[in-house]
Amino acid sequence: MSESVIVIGGGGHAKVVIDCIRKAGDRAVGILDDALEMGTMVSDVPVLGKIDAFKSYREHKFIIAIGNNAFRRELSKKMDVRWYTAIHPSAILSAYASIDEGTVVAPRAVVNAGASIGRHCIINTGAIIEHDCAIGSFSHISPAAALAGGVTVGEETQIGIGASVKNRLAICQRCTVGAGAVVVKSIDEEGVYAGVPARRIK
Ligand SMILES: CC(C)(COP(=O)(O)OP(=O)(O)OC[C@H]1O[C@@H](n2cnc3c(N)ncnc32)[C@H](O)[C@@H]1OP(=O)(O)O)[C@@H](O)C(=O)NCCC(=O)NCCS
């Protein structure tokens, strides 16, 4: 049976999430967003009100379509709802991978055998999560980023667009790895890392 889903957030990422919901055969019935006027359309989904209005829509499932990792964590703590997991049908998921609730797996992402993805993560367009990787909750693997086998990523970390991480490395929680970076050593301090090879810049 198809599911009906309320999308939290109406920005660019929400458009990708709406596509994932539709292509999975489910229905995005409305958006809740604090910055958009009621009635605004995002793709063809109407804004129904502010985020606090979620209590009126408990018959639906919810997904947080907001790129900010810390904000997804905060909202998920406040909202006692049933979470939807959005997986685009063009994504390739191993039968031996696990994906927790609230996560988005965007078009053409690959999640290989033995990988585990936490809650409310974003595995963005064309990202590659190789075998035996473990991605902490609320993290974001940006488009075309590639994690080699056995990489672990802590919670609330963002791996930037097109970045690569060598096999079996560990990246700690609340880090940002910049666009196009190549991570060749484990990262065990929170911060911003960029370049080839990646070094701490902030
Ligand atoms: C790394 C990043 C987080 C830094 O952002 P920031 O904190 O605002 O840093 P700034 O733009 O002030 O840049 C600081 C310095 O790092 C350099 N820098 C920034 N991003 C870099 C990158 N990806 N690779 C190499 N150097 C980078 C800048 O050129 C600047 O150098 P300078 O001091 O010599 O001028 C950001 O540039 C980035 O790459 N974000 C990832 C975006 C992304 O993947 N989005 C996907 C969304 S779906």
Short mmCIF file of N, CA, C and O in Angstrom, two decimals, residues 3 16 32 45 50 53 56 74 89-90 108 116 125 160 171 173 197:
data_model
loop_
_atom_site.label_atom_id
_atom_site.label_comp_id
_atom_site.label_asym_id
_atom_site.label_seq_id
_atom_site.Cartn_x
_atom_site.Cartn_y
_atom_site.Cartn_z
N GLU A 3 2.26 4.93 0.81
CA GLU A 3 2.28 5.72 2.05
C GLU A 3 2.05 7.18 1.72
O GLU A 3 2.42 7.65 0.63
N VAL A 16 14.26 17.20 -4.15
CA VAL A 16 14.84 15.87 -4.41
C VAL A 16 14.07 14.81 -3.62
O VAL A 16 13.76 13.73 -4.13
N LEU A 32 5.69 21.24 5.56
CA LEU A 32 5.67 22.17 6.69
C LEU A 32 7.01 22.90 6.71
O LEU A 32 8.07 22.26 6.66
N VAL A 45 3.80 20.25 -4.56
CA VAL A 45 3.32 19.92 -3.22
C VAL A 45 3.08 21.22 -2.45
O VAL A 45 3.96 22.08 -2.38
N LYS A 50 3.35 25.88 9.35
CA LYS A 50 4.66 25.89 10.02
C LYS A 50 4.96 24.50 10.59
O LYS A 50 4.05 23.67 10.75
N ALA A 53 2.93 22.63 13.27
CA ALA A 53 1.61 22.06 12.92
C ALA A 53 1.67 20.55 12.72
O ALA A 53 0.65 19.91 12.44
N SER A 56 -1.02 17.98 13.86
CA SER A 56 -2.32 17.82 13.19
C SER A 56 -2.27 16.78 12.06
O SER A 56 -3.29 16.54 11.42
N GLU A 74 17.86 18.00 15.92
CA GLU A 74 16.98 18.71 16.85
C GLU A 74 15.51 18.41 16.56
O GLU A 74 14.74 18.11 17.46
N PRO A 89 14.13 4.77 -6.50
CA PRO A 89 14.26 3.43 -7.09
C PRO A 89 15.50 3.25 -7.95
O PRO A 89 15.90 2.10 -8.22
N SER A 90 16.15 4.31 -8.38
CA SER A 90 17.39 4.14 -9.15
C SER A 90 18.61 3.94 -8.25
O SER A 90 19.71 3.67 -8.74
N ARG A 108 20.56 7.21 -7.94
CA ARG A 108 21.84 6.62 -8.37
C ARG A 108 22.89 6.50 -7.27
O ARG A 108 24.07 6.30 -7.57
N SER A 116 26.11 0.12 6.80
CA SER A 116 24.96 0.50 7.63
C SER A 116 24.87 2.02 7.65
O SER A 116 25.88 2.73 7.77
N THR A 125 22.75 12.31 -4.27
CA THR A 125 22.77 11.81 -5.65
C THR A 125 24.13 11.22 -6.04
O THR A 125 25.16 11.90 -5.97
N GLY A 160 31.74 16.36 1.63
CA GLY A 160 31.36 17.29 0.56
C GLY A 160 31.26 16.64 -0.81
O GLY A 160 31.72 15.51 -1.04
N ILE A 171 36.19 8.80 10.30
CA ILE A 171 36.00 10.26 10.36
C ILE A 171 35.05 10.52 11.51
O ILE A 171 33.98 9.92 11.59
N GLN A 173 32.66 12.49 14.53
CA GLN A 173 31.39 13.22 14.48
C GLN A 173 31.60 14.71 14.19
O GLN A 173 32.67 15.26 14.47
N PRO A 197 46.07 16.09 -0.27
CA PRO A 197 45.23 15.33 0.66
C PRO A 197 44.52 16.29 1.62
O PRO A 197 44.97 17.43 1.81
#
